[in-house]
Amino acid sequence: MNNISRVAVVIAALLPASVLAQSIKGVVLNNQGKAVANATVDLEGSDQKVTTNDKGEFEISGLNNGLKELHISAPGYAHLHRDITLANDQDHTTTFNLKRSPIEVIDIEATPIHMSAMESASPVSVLSGEQLRRQQASTLGDSLEKLPGVNTNFHAKVASTPVIRGLSGPRVLITQNGLDVSDVSRVGPDHSVASEASTAQQIEVLRGPATLFYGSGAIGGVVNVVDSRVPTDSTTRGEWNLEHNSVDEQKIASFNATTGTESFAFYADAFWRESDDYEVPVAADIDDTERSSKYVVENSNEDSDGFTVGTSYLFEQGYVGVAVEQFNRQYGIPGHTHGEEEHEEHDHEEVHSEEEAVFADLEQTKIQLLGEYNIDSEWLSKINLRAGHTDYEHAEIEHGSVGTTFKNETNELRVDILHSQFDEWNGGVSFHYKKSDVEAQGSEAFTPPSVTESIAFAIMEEKHFGDFLVQLGGRVERVTIDASNVLLPEIDAHAHDEEGDEHNHDHEHEESNYTRVFDVAQEFTPVSLSTGVVWDFTPGYNLGLSVSRSERAPSASELLSFGPHIGTATYEVGALFDTHDGHFELSQEALDLETANNIDLTFRKTEGDVGFIFNAFYNQVDNYYYQINTGFYAESGHDHDHGDEHNHEDEHDHSSELPVYLFKTDDVVLHGFEAQVAWQLTDEFKVDLFSDYVRTRLKDGGDLPRTPPLRFGTEFSYQTENLTANIHVTRYQEQDRIAQEETTTDGYTLVDASISYDLSVLNQDVSLYLKGTNLTDTEARVHSSFLKDIAPRPGRSFALGVRGYF
């Protein structure tokens, strides 16, 4: 090496990296060669992200030499990946051509690796923008039910939760900004989700096992509600909405706003919603002369409100912020009535009764701390921090006083550490801690107080190998469930067909005051592994394959329950116990982890005037926890009206008795498909087609209960600069694959429509809209609902509203 070369090397070593760094300059165009403004250009494996100007131009500077992977996205276009190699002696200039996609491609926010409906190995869906506002309902399950693979358990429009591929409850995790919503909605269908869609930015659904990102409670999928409560920028913007709905006289008002300075950002939102009992069409067996009248689902009213305030400190490498939310909700519990009060009419010698309605009073205070620090060093790229504290309480009010109270206090911490790109691998590790203290007190506290604590460590990686994207991951958890006051009372469990049982029951009842108490401590170690590959085998098309093995620790309610659960009209007994001729003892069988082996195969067309996503899945779940009907009945302590098939009119009064259901394990198989096709006929007119189906069965024969039926439908959309119109038609087929205690549910067709007009008022963008649901006034009963016999879907309804943006 000569002296000049030595001097050059020394100077290069002493100069700051920014002097030697290269840049990538480019322009983003569409198929017609026109500039695409506000397109996002991401440098994978780093925090660098820029947007194009009005001419479609961008520049990413401060880059070292080597291979760089860019990800380009824009609304209405298919995403584009491009590898660029930088040399030391020159910048790089290039042109990107985006192709139209009739299926909107939106990135998932709450996962460490990149995921979207068109690019990831695992199937995901995102509801956002105008589609979210059109479909939002008072409950989360009803808001999401038009997404492929997602149904609702429709608990009379007051407490509906999502059903993903036939799974719900403790297998589907509901989160807010990646943190557990921490209510008690997973314990019973009559417990409302403490999250609000009207102030959400987008709602993300991960179908199939998502335990890799969220833990064993997500073995069936995840619903993540994303909002801006902890703002990441200080741009002044906001949204407000006013609406009135005819079917239940529902009135809605909501707003959210963000503003700030260069270093500080502020956020606020609030909502208010009030509704009466909702109307339903006349039942099929009513006389024809009465078919034009309306009936209501008693005790289906609601009164909700809430607000959130948040602030962030913004700095060059990221942000850190905190938000506080207060969520309040009072809602009726249909079918859950107590204490019939008799009234006597002396003149006509007529006696009738009035039932005392029961309602829930829900309060939740949630604090979230979110932060992001972009390190961009040789080894580390970014650290994401998510922490939360939730104090939840929900009381069931009977006769004007509290009958049963449910509480859940949860503390949670998630830290994702993402490394710099290493040999073209992007990813990182995640640490996750959660502790939930759940307590139920009162006459219907069917689960004892318990503390569930989990600590988890996960690793996630992805890499492009030419036309192949490979995604890998693993997670190990330690889950403990501690309950010091597990009760095992001596109950009078009996069959209704026993001869002369009434006197025997009275005798047994006198001797059944003995209750045994146990101190239970259980520990589980779930391990989850996942691998996936996406093959772009030809321009505009790809194939995805995802294989995972996920384990789940049973929930406290599945293990420890022992008492009447009025929301499901059953007397629940947990898997910790077993029965012998109506007498219950501690089970001698080992408590196993639930294990899901899942395969997803996806075929997609990502660009052009026609786009589609076809997905098929097969999921075998070993040691699946579910309830079986023991054939016995036990006293509930109250009279209840559920309209179920267990009310028998015989010589004995069984109106206050409930069937005893026992949690047990078995091997089950779930398989099915989801299909979505979008055809952009013209710039204004688009047609969407969809269908989904899931078959859930015991491996040795028999069907699982409350499985959604086959459905298919279409949506016609027309959109100009100011006018948007949509017609949505969905057909639900008859469900006759039923469990032993179920009845067949008839098929039905729902027709919905909406129209909106955008205008400018006082320099604000304002949208006037009209929505119609169930326009044919069809009697529609939801097979996945516990209340399908007494609470069908609402009848014909019209909603008139106005929405503004600033």
Tab-separated table of C-alpha atoms in Angstrom, residues 45 102 330 387 514 702 727:
chain	number	residue	atom	x	y	z
A	45	GLY	CA	-34.537	-3.289	9.253
A	102	PRO	CA	-58.601	-3.573	-5.621
A	330	GLN	CA	-74.507	0.014	31.651
A	387	ALA	CA	-46.839	-1.273	29.442
A	514	TYR	CA	-71.052	-28.993	53.465
A	702	GLY	CA	-69.552	-35.493	16.902
A	727	ILE	CA	-74.886	-2.448	-1.083
